[in-house]
Coordinates of C-alpha atoms and ligand atoms in Angstrom, one line a residue:
Chain H
M1 CA 46.5 -29.2 -45.8
D2 CA 43.4 -27.5 -44.2
N3 CA 41.3 -30.5 -43.3
E4 CA 41.3 -34.2 -43.7
M5 CA 38.8 -37.0 -43.1
T6 CA 38.1 -40.7 -43.8
L7 CA 34.7 -42.3 -44.0
S8 CA 34.1 -46.0 -44.4
F9 CA 30.8 -47.9 -44.5
I10 CA 29.4 -51.2 -45.5
A11 CA 28.1 -51.9 -49.0
I12 CA 24.4 -51.1 -48.8
S13 CA 22.7 -48.6 -51.1
E14 CA 21.4 -46.5 -48.2
N15 CA 24.9 -45.3 -47.7
E16 CA 25.0 -43.5 -51.1
G17 CA 23.0 -40.7 -49.5
L18 CA 25.2 -40.8 -46.3
A19 CA 28.3 -40.4 -48.4
R20 CA 26.8 -37.4 -50.3
M21 CA 25.7 -35.7 -47.0
V22 CA 29.1 -36.3 -45.4
M23 CA 31.0 -34.8 -48.3
T24 CA 28.6 -31.9 -48.5
S25 CA 29.4 -31.1 -44.8
F26 CA 33.1 -31.5 -45.5
I27 CA 33.2 -28.9 -48.2
A28 CA 30.6 -26.5 -46.5
S29 CA 33.2 -24.0 -45.4
L30 CA 34.2 -23.5 -49.1
D31 CA 30.7 -22.0 -49.6
P32 CA 30.4 -23.7 -53.1
T33 CA 27.9 -22.5 -55.7
I34 CA 24.8 -24.5 -56.2
D35 CA 26.2 -26.0 -59.5
E36 CA 29.7 -26.7 -58.0
L37 CA 28.0 -28.5 -55.1
A38 CA 25.7 -30.5 -57.4
E39 CA 28.6 -31.6 -59.6
F40 CA 30.7 -32.6 -56.6
K41 CA 27.8 -34.6 -55.1
T42 CA 27.2 -36.3 -58.4
I43 CA 30.9 -37.5 -58.7
V44 CA 30.7 -38.8 -55.1
S45 CA 27.4 -40.6 -55.8
E46 CA 28.7 -42.2 -59.0
A47 CA 31.9 -43.5 -57.4
V48 CA 30.2 -44.7 -54.2
T49 CA 27.4 -46.4 -56.1
N50 CA 29.9 -48.2 -58.3
A51 CA 31.8 -49.5 -55.3
I52 CA 28.6 -50.7 -53.6
I53 CA 26.9 -52.4 -56.6
H54 CA 29.8 -53.4 -59.0
G55 CA 32.5 -53.8 -56.4
Y56 CA 30.5 -55.7 -53.8
E57 CA 27.1 -56.6 -55.3
E58 CA 25.5 -54.8 -52.3
D59 CA 26.6 -57.6 -50.0
A60 CA 26.3 -55.5 -46.8
Q61 CA 29.8 -56.7 -45.9
G62 CA 32.4 -55.1 -48.1
I63 CA 33.8 -51.8 -46.9
V64 CA 33.8 -48.7 -49.1
T65 CA 36.3 -46.0 -48.0
I66 CA 36.4 -42.3 -48.8
R67 CA 39.5 -40.3 -48.0
A68 CA 39.2 -36.6 -48.5
K69 CA 41.5 -33.6 -48.1
R70 CA 40.9 -29.9 -48.4
D71 CA 43.9 -27.7 -49.4
G72 CA 42.7 -24.1 -49.9
R73 CA 39.9 -24.3 -52.4
K74 CA 40.9 -27.7 -53.8
I75 CA 39.3 -31.0 -52.7
T76 CA 41.0 -34.2 -53.4
M77 CA 39.2 -37.5 -52.7
T78 CA 39.8 -41.2 -53.1
I79 CA 36.9 -43.6 -53.1
S80 CA 38.0 -47.2 -52.8
D81 CA 36.7 -50.7 -52.4
E82 CA 38.3 -54.2 -52.1
G83 CA 35.8 -55.8 -54.3
R84 CA 35.8 -57.6 -57.7
G85 CA 37.8 -55.0 -59.6
I86 CA 37.7 -54.1 -63.3
S87 CA 39.5 -56.3 -65.9
D88 CA 39.2 -54.0 -68.9
L89 CA 39.4 -50.5 -67.6
E90 CA 39.4 -48.8 -71.0
Q91 CA 36.2 -50.5 -72.0
A92 CA 34.6 -49.8 -68.5
M93 CA 35.3 -46.0 -69.0
E94 CA 33.6 -45.8 -72.4
P95 CA 30.3 -43.9 -72.3
L96 CA 27.2 -46.2 -72.2
F97 CA 29.3 -49.3 -71.4
T98 CA 27.8 -51.2 -68.4
T99 CA 28.0 -54.8 -67.1
K100 CA 24.6 -54.4 -65.4
P101 CA 22.1 -53.4 -68.2
E102 CA 19.5 -55.7 -66.5
R103 CA 19.7 -53.4 -63.4
E104 CA 19.1 -50.4 -65.7
R105 CA 22.6 -49.0 -65.2
S106 CA 23.3 -46.5 -67.9
G107 CA 27.0 -46.9 -68.2
M108 CA 27.4 -43.1 -67.8
G109 CA 29.1 -43.1 -64.4
F110 CA 32.7 -42.8 -65.5
T111 CA 31.8 -40.2 -68.2
I112 CA 30.1 -38.0 -65.6
M113 CA 32.9 -38.3 -63.1
E114 CA 35.4 -37.3 -65.7
S115 CA 33.3 -34.4 -66.9
F116 CA 32.6 -33.0 -63.4
S117 CA 36.1 -33.3 -61.9
D118 CA 39.2 -31.4 -62.7
H119 CA 41.4 -34.5 -62.6
L120 CA 40.5 -38.1 -62.3
S121 CA 42.5 -41.3 -62.1
V122 CA 41.5 -44.9 -61.6
W123 CA 43.3 -47.8 -60.2
S124 CA 41.8 -51.3 -60.4
E125 CA 42.9 -54.9 -60.3
P126 CA 40.6 -57.9 -60.7
Q127 CA 39.7 -59.5 -57.3
K128 CA 41.7 -56.8 -55.5
G129 CA 39.5 -53.8 -55.8
T130 CA 39.1 -50.3 -57.3
A131 CA 40.2 -46.8 -56.3
I132 CA 39.0 -43.6 -58.0
T133 CA 40.9 -40.4 -57.1
F134 CA 39.7 -37.1 -58.3
S135 CA 40.2 -33.5 -57.5
K136 CA 37.9 -30.5 -57.9
D137 CA 38.8 -26.8 -57.6
F138 CA 36.2 -24.5 -56.2
S139 CA 35.9 -21.0 -57.5
P140 CA 37.1 -18.1 -55.3
I141 CA 34.3 -16.7 -53.1
H142 CA 34.8 -13.1 -54.3
S143 CA 34.2 -14.2 -57.9
K144 CA 30.7 -15.3 -57.0
I145 CA 27.5 -13.3 -57.3
T146 CA 26.1 -13.3 -53.8
M147 CA 22.6 -12.1 -52.9
G148 CA 21.4 -10.9 -49.5
E149 CA 23.4 -11.5 -46.4
R150 CA 26.1 -14.1 -46.3
Chain I
M1 CA 12.3 -39.8 -52.5
K2 CA 8.7 -39.3 -53.3
H3 CA 7.0 -39.0 -56.7
Q4 CA 3.6 -38.3 -58.1
L5 CA 2.2 -39.8 -61.2
L6 CA -0.8 -38.5 -63.1
F7 CA -2.4 -39.4 -66.4
V8 CA -3.7 -36.9 -69.0
E9 CA -6.4 -37.9 -71.4
D10 CA -5.1 -39.4 -74.6
G11 CA -2.3 -41.4 -73.1
I12 CA 0.1 -38.8 -71.6
A13 CA 1.7 -39.7 -68.2
I14 CA 3.3 -37.0 -66.0
I15 CA 5.8 -38.1 -63.5
R16 CA 6.8 -35.5 -60.9
L17 CA 10.0 -36.6 -59.1
R18 CA 10.9 -35.2 -55.7
G19 CA 13.9 -35.3 -53.4
E20 CA 17.0 -37.2 -54.4
L21 CA 17.2 -39.7 -57.2
D22 CA 20.1 -42.0 -56.8
H23 CA 20.6 -45.8 -57.2
H24 CA 19.0 -46.4 -53.8
A25 CA 15.9 -44.3 -54.7
T26 CA 15.5 -45.8 -58.2
Q27 CA 15.4 -49.3 -56.6
L28 CA 12.5 -48.1 -54.4
I29 CA 10.4 -46.4 -57.0
R30 CA 11.1 -48.2 -60.3
E31 CA 8.6 -51.0 -59.7
E32 CA 5.9 -48.6 -58.5
I33 CA 6.3 -46.3 -61.5
S34 CA 6.3 -49.3 -63.9
Q35 CA 3.2 -50.8 -62.4
S36 CA 1.3 -47.5 -62.6
L37 CA 2.3 -47.0 -66.2
Y38 CA 0.8 -50.3 -67.2
R39 CA -2.6 -48.8 -66.5
G40 CA -2.7 -46.6 -69.5
K41 CA -2.0 -46.9 -73.2
L42 CA 0.8 -44.3 -73.4
R43 CA 1.9 -42.1 -76.2
A44 CA 4.1 -39.8 -74.1
I45 CA 5.8 -39.5 -70.7
I46 CA 6.6 -36.1 -69.2
W47 CA 9.2 -36.2 -66.5
N48 CA 8.9 -33.0 -64.4
L49 CA 12.1 -32.5 -62.3
Q50 CA 11.1 -29.2 -60.8
E51 CA 11.2 -30.5 -57.2
L52 CA 14.1 -33.0 -57.7
H53 CA 17.1 -31.8 -55.7
F54 CA 19.6 -34.3 -56.9
M55 CA 20.0 -36.8 -59.7
D56 CA 23.0 -39.0 -60.8
S57 CA 23.3 -41.4 -63.7
S58 CA 20.7 -43.7 -62.0
G59 CA 18.1 -41.2 -63.3
I60 CA 19.3 -41.8 -66.8
G61 CA 18.8 -45.5 -66.4
L62 CA 15.3 -44.9 -65.0
I63 CA 14.2 -42.7 -67.9
L64 CA 15.7 -44.8 -70.6
G65 CA 14.1 -47.9 -69.1
R66 CA 10.7 -46.4 -69.1
M67 CA 11.1 -45.1 -72.7
R68 CA 12.0 -48.6 -73.8
D69 CA 9.1 -50.2 -72.0
F70 CA 6.3 -47.8 -72.5
V71 CA 6.8 -45.2 -75.2
P72 CA 5.9 -46.5 -78.6
S73 CA 8.2 -45.7 -81.5
N74 CA 6.2 -42.7 -82.6
G75 CA 5.7 -41.5 -78.9
Q76 CA 7.4 -38.8 -77.0
T77 CA 9.6 -38.5 -73.9
V78 CA 9.8 -34.9 -72.4
I79 CA 12.0 -33.8 -69.6
L80 CA 11.1 -30.6 -67.8
H81 CA 12.9 -28.3 -65.4
P82 CA 16.2 -30.1 -64.9
S83 CA 18.8 -28.2 -62.9
E84 CA 21.9 -27.0 -64.8
T85 CA 23.9 -30.0 -63.5
M86 CA 21.1 -32.4 -64.5
K87 CA 21.0 -30.8 -68.0
K88 CA 24.7 -31.6 -68.4
I89 CA 24.1 -35.2 -67.4
F90 CA 21.3 -35.5 -70.0
Q91 CA 23.5 -34.0 -72.7
Y92 CA 26.4 -36.4 -72.0
S93 CA 23.9 -39.3 -72.1
G94 CA 22.4 -38.3 -75.4
L95 CA 19.1 -37.2 -73.9
G96 CA 19.7 -33.5 -74.3
S97 CA 17.1 -33.2 -77.1
Y98 CA 14.3 -34.5 -74.7
V99 CA 14.7 -31.5 -72.5
W100 CA 12.0 -28.9 -73.2
E101 CA 12.4 -25.4 -72.0
T102 CA 8.8 -25.0 -71.1
T103 CA 6.1 -25.7 -68.6
E104 CA 4.0 -28.8 -67.9
Q105 CA 0.8 -27.2 -69.2
E106 CA 2.5 -25.9 -72.4
T107 CA 3.9 -29.4 -73.0
I108 CA 0.5 -31.0 -72.6
D109 CA -1.0 -28.4 -75.0
A110 CA 1.8 -29.0 -77.5
L111 CA 1.2 -32.8 -77.3
G112 CA -2.5 -32.2 -77.7
G113 CA -3.8 -33.6 -74.4
I114 CA -6.1 -32.5 -71.6
L115 CA -5.0 -32.7 -68.0
N116 CA -7.5 -34.6 -65.9
G117 CA -9.1 -33.1 -62.9
Q118 CA -6.8 -30.1 -62.6
Chain E
M1 CA 23.8 -55.4 -37.6
D2 CA 21.9 -53.1 -40.0
N3 CA 24.5 -50.5 -40.8
E4 CA 28.1 -49.7 -39.8
M5 CA 30.4 -46.8 -40.5
T6 CA 33.7 -45.3 -39.3
L7 CA 34.6 -41.6 -39.6
S8 CA 37.9 -40.1 -38.7
F9 CA 39.2 -36.6 -39.0
I10 CA 42.0 -34.3 -37.7
A11 CA 41.7 -32.4 -34.5
I12 CA 40.3 -29.0 -35.5
S13 CA 37.2 -27.5 -34.0
E14 CA 35.5 -27.1 -37.4
N15 CA 35.0 -30.9 -37.3
E16 CA 32.7 -30.8 -34.3
G17 CA 29.9 -29.8 -36.7
L18 CA 31.0 -32.3 -39.3
A19 CA 30.7 -35.1 -36.8
R20 CA 27.2 -34.0 -35.8
M21 CA 26.1 -33.8 -39.4
V22 CA 27.5 -37.2 -40.2
M23 CA 25.9 -38.9 -37.2
T24 CA 22.6 -37.2 -38.0
S25 CA 22.7 -38.7 -41.5
F26 CA 23.6 -42.1 -40.1
I27 CA 20.5 -42.3 -37.9
A28 CA 18.1 -40.5 -40.3
S29 CA 16.4 -43.8 -41.3
L30 CA 15.4 -44.3 -37.6
D31 CA 13.2 -41.1 -38.0
P32 CA 14.1 -39.9 -34.5
T33 CA 12.0 -37.4 -32.6
I34 CA 13.3 -33.9 -32.3
D35 CA 14.4 -34.5 -28.7
E36 CA 16.0 -37.8 -29.4
L37 CA 18.0 -36.3 -32.2
A38 CA 19.0 -33.3 -30.1
E39 CA 20.2 -35.5 -27.2
F40 CA 22.1 -37.8 -29.6
K41 CA 23.8 -34.8 -31.3
T42 CA 24.7 -33.4 -27.9
I43 CA 26.5 -36.6 -26.8
V44 CA 28.4 -36.7 -30.1
S45 CA 29.4 -33.1 -29.8
E46 CA 30.6 -33.4 -26.2
A47 CA 32.7 -36.5 -26.9
V48 CA 34.2 -35.1 -30.1
T49 CA 35.0 -31.7 -28.6
N50 CA 36.7 -33.4 -25.7
A51 CA 38.9 -35.5 -28.0
I52 CA 39.8 -32.4 -30.1
I53 CA 40.6 -30.0 -27.2
H54 CA 41.6 -32.2 -24.3
G55 CA 43.0 -35.1 -26.2
Y56 CA 44.9 -33.1 -28.8
E57 CA 44.8 -29.4 -27.8
E58 CA 43.4 -28.7 -31.3
D59 CA 46.8 -29.6 -32.9
A60 CA 45.3 -30.3 -36.4
Q61 CA 47.3 -33.5 -36.5
G62 CA 45.8 -36.0 -34.0
I63 CA 43.1 -38.2 -35.4
V64 CA 39.6 -38.5 -33.9
T65 CA 37.7 -41.7 -34.8
I66 CA 34.0 -42.4 -34.6
R67 CA 32.8 -46.0 -35.1
A68 CA 29.0 -46.4 -35.2
K69 CA 26.7 -49.4 -35.6
R70 CA 22.9 -49.5 -36.0
D71 CA 21.1 -52.7 -34.8
G72 CA 17.4 -52.3 -35.1
R73 CA 16.6 -49.1 -33.2
K74 CA 19.8 -49.1 -31.1
I75 CA 22.8 -47.0 -32.0
T76 CA 26.2 -47.9 -30.5
M77 CA 29.1 -45.6 -31.0
T78 CA 32.7 -45.3 -29.9
I79 CA 34.5 -41.9 -30.1
S80 CA 38.3 -42.4 -29.6
D81 CA 41.5 -40.4 -29.7
E82 CA 45.2 -41.3 -29.2
G83 CA 45.9 -38.2 -27.2
R84 CA 47.0 -37.3 -23.7
G85 CA 44.5 -39.5 -21.9
I86 CA 42.9 -39.0 -18.5
S87 CA 44.9 -39.9 -15.3
D88 CA 42.0 -39.6 -12.7
L89 CA 38.9 -40.7 -14.5
E90 CA 36.6 -40.6 -11.5
Q91 CA 37.4 -36.9 -10.9
A92 CA 37.1 -36.1 -14.6
M93 CA 33.6 -37.5 -14.7
E94 CA 32.4 -35.3 -11.7
P95 CA 30.0 -32.6 -12.7
L96 CA 31.7 -29.2 -13.1
F97 CA 35.2 -30.6 -13.0
T98 CA 37.3 -29.3 -15.8
T99 CA 41.1 -28.9 -16.5
K100 CA 40.4 -26.0 -18.8
P101 CA 38.5 -23.3 -16.8
E102 CA 40.5 -20.6 -18.5
R103 CA 39.0 -21.7 -21.8
E104 CA 35.5 -21.5 -20.2
R105 CA 34.9 -25.2 -20.3
S106 CA 32.0 -25.9 -17.9
G107 CA 33.0 -29.4 -16.8
M108 CA 29.5 -30.7 -17.7
G109 CA 30.5 -32.8 -20.7
F110 CA 30.6 -36.2 -19.0
T111 CA 27.5 -35.5 -17.0
I112 CA 25.5 -34.6 -20.2
M113 CA 26.9 -37.7 -22.1
E114 CA 25.8 -40.0 -19.2
S115 CA 22.4 -38.4 -18.9
F116 CA 21.5 -38.5 -22.6
S117 CA 22.8 -42.0 -23.3
D118 CA 21.3 -45.3 -22.2
H119 CA 24.7 -46.8 -21.5
L120 CA 28.2 -45.1 -21.4
S121 CA 31.6 -46.5 -20.7
V122 CA 35.0 -44.8 -20.8
W123 CA 38.4 -46.2 -21.3
S124 CA 41.4 -44.0 -20.9
E125 CA 45.2 -44.3 -20.3
P126 CA 47.6 -41.4 -19.9
Q127 CA 49.6 -40.7 -23.1
K128 CA 47.7 -43.5 -24.9
G129 CA 44.3 -41.9 -25.4
T130 CA 40.6 -42.1 -24.6
A131 CA 37.6 -44.0 -25.9
I132 CA 34.0 -43.3 -25.0
T133 CA 31.5 -45.9 -25.9
F134 CA 27.8 -45.2 -25.6
S135 CA 24.5 -46.6 -26.8
K136 CA 21.1 -45.0 -27.3
D137 CA 17.8 -46.7 -28.0
F138 CA 15.4 -44.9 -30.2
S139 CA 11.7 -45.2 -29.5
P140 CA 9.6 -47.2 -31.9
I141 CA 8.1 -45.2 -34.8
H142 CA 4.5 -46.3 -34.0
S143 CA 4.7 -44.8 -30.4
K144 CA 5.4 -41.4 -31.8
I145 CA 2.8 -38.8 -32.4
T146 CA 3.1 -37.9 -36.1
M147 CA 1.6 -34.9 -37.7
G148 CA 0.8 -34.5 -41.4
E149 CA 2.3 -36.7 -44.0
R150 CA 5.4 -38.7 -43.2
Chain Z
M1 CA 26.5 -19.2 -35.9
K2 CA 25.2 -15.7 -35.9
H3 CA 24.0 -13.6 -33.1
Q4 CA 22.4 -10.2 -32.4
L5 CA 23.1 -8.1 -29.4
L6 CA 20.9 -5.2 -28.3
F7 CA 20.8 -2.9 -25.3
V8 CA 17.7 -1.8 -23.4
E9 CA 17.8 1.4 -21.5
D10 CA 18.8 0.9 -17.9
G11 CA 21.5 -1.6 -18.5
I12 CA 19.8 -4.6 -19.9
A13 CA 21.5 -6.5 -22.7
I14 CA 19.6 -8.9 -25.0
I15 CA 21.7 -11.6 -26.8
R16 CA 19.8 -13.5 -29.5
L17 CA 21.7 -16.6 -30.5
R18 CA 21.2 -18.3 -33.8
G19 CA 22.3 -21.5 -35.5
E20 CA 24.5 -24.0 -33.6
L21 CA 26.4 -23.1 -30.4
D22 CA 29.2 -25.6 -29.9
H23 CA 32.9 -25.1 -28.9
H24 CA 33.8 -24.0 -32.4
A25 CA 31.1 -21.3 -32.4
T26 CA 31.9 -20.0 -28.9
Q27 CA 35.5 -19.5 -30.0
L28 CA 34.2 -17.4 -32.8
I29 CA 31.7 -15.2 -30.9
R30 CA 32.9 -15.0 -27.3
E31 CA 35.3 -12.1 -28.0
E32 CA 32.7 -10.2 -30.0
I33 CA 30.0 -10.6 -27.3
S34 CA 32.4 -9.6 -24.5
Q35 CA 33.6 -6.5 -26.4
S36 CA 30.1 -5.4 -27.1
L37 CA 29.0 -5.9 -23.5
Y38 CA 31.8 -3.5 -22.3
R39 CA 29.8 -0.7 -23.9
G40 CA 27.1 -0.6 -21.2
K41 CA 26.9 -0.7 -17.5
L42 CA 24.8 -3.8 -17.1
R43 CA 22.4 -5.0 -14.6
A44 CA 20.9 -7.9 -16.6
I45 CA 21.6 -10.1 -19.6
I46 CA 18.8 -11.8 -21.4
W47 CA 19.8 -14.8 -23.5
N48 CA 17.1 -15.4 -26.2
L49 CA 17.6 -19.0 -27.6
Q50 CA 14.5 -19.0 -29.8
E51 CA 16.5 -19.3 -33.0
L52 CA 19.3 -21.5 -31.6
H53 CA 19.1 -24.9 -33.2
F54 CA 21.7 -26.7 -31.2
M55 CA 23.7 -26.1 -28.0
D56 CA 26.1 -28.3 -26.0
S57 CA 28.0 -27.6 -22.7
S58 CA 30.0 -25.0 -24.5
G59 CA 26.9 -22.8 -24.2
I60 CA 27.0 -23.3 -20.4
G61 CA 30.6 -22.0 -20.4
L62 CA 29.7 -19.0 -22.5
I63 CA 26.7 -18.0 -20.3
L64 CA 28.6 -18.6 -17.0
G65 CA 31.5 -16.6 -18.2
R66 CA 29.4 -13.6 -19.1
M67 CA 27.6 -13.8 -15.8
R68 CA 30.9 -13.7 -14.0
D69 CA 32.3 -10.8 -16.1
F70 CA 29.4 -8.5 -16.5
V71 CA 26.5 -9.2 -14.2
P72 CA 26.9 -7.5 -10.8
S73 CA 26.0 -9.5 -7.7
N74 CA 22.5 -8.0 -7.5
G75 CA 22.0 -8.3 -11.3
Q76 CA 20.1 -10.8 -13.3
T77 CA 20.7 -13.5 -16.0
V78 CA 17.6 -14.7 -17.9
I79 CA 17.5 -17.5 -20.4
L80 CA 14.5 -17.5 -22.8
H81 CA 13.1 -20.1 -25.2
P82 CA 15.5 -23.0 -24.7
S83 CA 14.5 -26.3 -26.4
E84 CA 13.6 -29.3 -24.2
T85 CA 17.1 -30.7 -24.6
M86 CA 18.7 -27.3 -23.7
K87 CA 16.4 -27.1 -20.7
K88 CA 17.8 -30.4 -19.4
I89 CA 21.4 -29.2 -20.0
F90 CA 20.7 -26.0 -18.0
Q91 CA 19.1 -28.1 -15.2
Y92 CA 22.1 -30.5 -14.9
S93 CA 24.4 -27.4 -14.8
G94 CA 22.5 -25.7 -12.0
L95 CA 21.2 -22.9 -14.4
G96 CA 17.6 -24.2 -14.4
S97 CA 16.4 -21.3 -12.2
Y98 CA 17.6 -18.8 -14.8
V99 CA 15.2 -20.1 -17.4
W100 CA 12.1 -18.0 -17.6
E101 CA 9.0 -19.3 -19.3
T102 CA 8.0 -16.0 -20.9
T103 CA 8.7 -13.6 -23.8
E104 CA 11.5 -11.1 -24.3
Q105 CA 9.1 -8.2 -23.9
E106 CA 7.6 -9.5 -20.7
T107 CA 11.1 -10.1 -19.3
I108 CA 12.1 -6.5 -20.1
D109 CA 8.9 -5.3 -18.4
A110 CA 9.5 -7.4 -15.4
L111 CA 13.1 -6.1 -15.1
G112 CA 11.7 -2.5 -15.5
G113 CA 13.5 -1.6 -18.8
I114 CA 12.5 0.0 -22.1
L115 CA 13.7 -1.6 -25.3
N116 CA 15.5 0.9 -27.5
G117 CA 14.3 1.6 -31.0
Q118 CA 11.9 -1.2 -31.4
Ligands
ADP201 N1 34.1 -50.1 -58.2 C1 33.9 -50.9 -59.2 N2 34.2 -52.2 -59.0 C2 34.0 -53.1 -60.1 N3 33.6 -52.7 -61.3 C3 33.3 -51.4 -61.5 C4 33.5 -50.5 -60.5 N4 33.2 -49.2 -61.0 C5 32.9 -49.4 -62.3 N5 32.9 -50.8 -62.6 C6 32.7 -51.4 -64.0 O1 32.7 -50.3 -64.9 C7 31.4 -50.3 -65.7 C8 31.1 -48.9 -66.1 O2 30.9 -48.1 -64.9 P1 30.0 -46.7 -65.1 O3 30.5 -45.9 -66.2 O4 30.0 -46.1 -63.8 O5 28.6 -47.2 -65.5 P2 27.4 -48.0 -64.7 O6 27.7 -47.9 -63.2 O7 26.2 -47.4 -65.1 O8 27.5 -49.5 -65.1 C9 30.5 -50.9 -64.7 O9 29.3 -51.4 -65.4 C10 31.3 -52.0 -64.0 O10 31.4 -53.2 -64.8
ADP202 N1 39.3 -37.2 -24.7 C1 39.9 -36.7 -23.6 N2 41.3 -36.6 -23.5 C2 41.9 -36.1 -22.4 N3 41.2 -35.6 -21.3 C3 39.8 -35.6 -21.4 C4 39.1 -36.1 -22.5 N4 37.8 -36.0 -22.3 C5 37.7 -35.4 -21.0 N5 38.9 -35.2 -20.5 C6 39.2 -34.6 -19.2 O1 38.0 -34.7 -18.4 C7 37.6 -33.4 -18.0 C8 36.1 -33.3 -17.8 O2 35.5 -33.4 -19.1 P1 34.1 -32.8 -19.3 O3 33.1 -33.3 -18.3 O4 33.7 -33.2 -20.7 O5 34.2 -31.3 -19.1 P2 34.9 -30.1 -20.0 O6 35.1 -30.6 -21.4 O7 34.0 -29.0 -19.9 O8 36.2 -29.9 -19.4 C9 38.2 -32.4 -19.0 O9 38.4 -31.1 -18.4 C10 39.5 -33.1 -19.3 O10 40.5 -32.9 -18.3

């Protein structure tokens, strides 16, 4: 294990950006490509937004926790909340399914997280909370086209 | 998050998004965009993402919402200059066909409008 | 209380930059002046570096924890470790005193933290650990000279 | 953290620091700077901080260390272009008098050197 961190914060939407910034800093030494970084930030954003709005209804009290590890060029993360949980996980993970259409949620969060990660698993229990664990492998530095000085 | 909204003659609206579009940002700009769009009778909305540095599925919700509210059934939604990652997000969400590989001006020409005061 | 977060990470020097980045993001909505931000980052850097090198000798195992709160335009933070602790705190806080001259530490960390914060308190117990709590008030936005568009 | 080190005729070294200088960065660059400085008989070191975005007390240790190792007792240390916050850090540390409010070229002139190959 090369590095390890935990970040937790209260459920307000301002912290979606905080979470992306923190995780961007955490993986900076991997020197990710623009697309790798964008996909990684998208996964973080989807999972954290879900915890804030679905887990806690943005109550500014519930705590969202991100645990992250770096082993070589693999990042493994768990984003968890102790909020309302999900009763029908299979349905929740279907593309376009959302319980908040009135808030213009698209129901694409789980689909995007699955597509952009190398491995994803979800634990959830109603009234207990939800935890999403994913991993993403970053391509070796030497396989990247680099321009100018590094 | 900042954005710029302009109207082209003949009911074409251009929305240029900037910065990072997440759930937090959509909460801040959705109302403003919706209010502005009420000003014109629309037949098309062009979303220009050239200066958008980040977008998650909240962007899908924003675009789908404005399609539903403002674009008549024979109208158009056009998405310009998404990043590679955004392009994938549009594809997964069934919006891939709204992405045009062209410029704002060519899109306006193709839709037959004239851009005001430019 | 407007926002609240906790960050913890293992004792490796790479995480000094991570801590500064995270805290910079955390206070971004206060729109600090360049000097306020630089002073704030310096305090964070001094305290985190001390925990990593003095508390844990960079052992990549000990955990450094930052707890931060934002109330209006005041930030309150505690940086803590469960490392070796400080036996003579008065001496440790003197300018130019350092137990690591061979590592070219300057002994200026505590002096800088005190000068750049509005309030600073230190708790330490040998073999138990050290916790530095400080607060910093950020100037009101309207009192700042702003140039160009905000 | 990147840095650039150049020598001026007559034993003046210029070190241009870039990026963020913290404990982590000093660990990475101290050896390299020390090795390079061995190449010349020095009578002055100019630290140019114009492109340094951050410095904490680790920077004090780095500068004091190089003064001790390389600058003879009648030699000079000059610090150029610190930010306001860095200036305070130098003052607290007793290095305030080494900060010159001038440019690299004027410092070299004042020290009576000629900058190589510029
Ligand atoms: N952390 C969570 N806590 C409670 N419910 C959740 C959580 N994450 C997802 N869900 C449920 O799963 C549904 C689908 O999630 P997702 O695919 O991300 O779409 P969206 O966020 O757009 O609704 C949500 O509408 C919600 O009902
Ligand atoms: N977190 C800590 N754990 C153990 N000892 C500490 C800690 N922080 C400071 N110290 C002690 O206090 C001394 C002075 O600290 P400081 O003023 O920051 O100077 P420096 O870090 O340059 O040594 C250190 O040399 C060390 O002995």
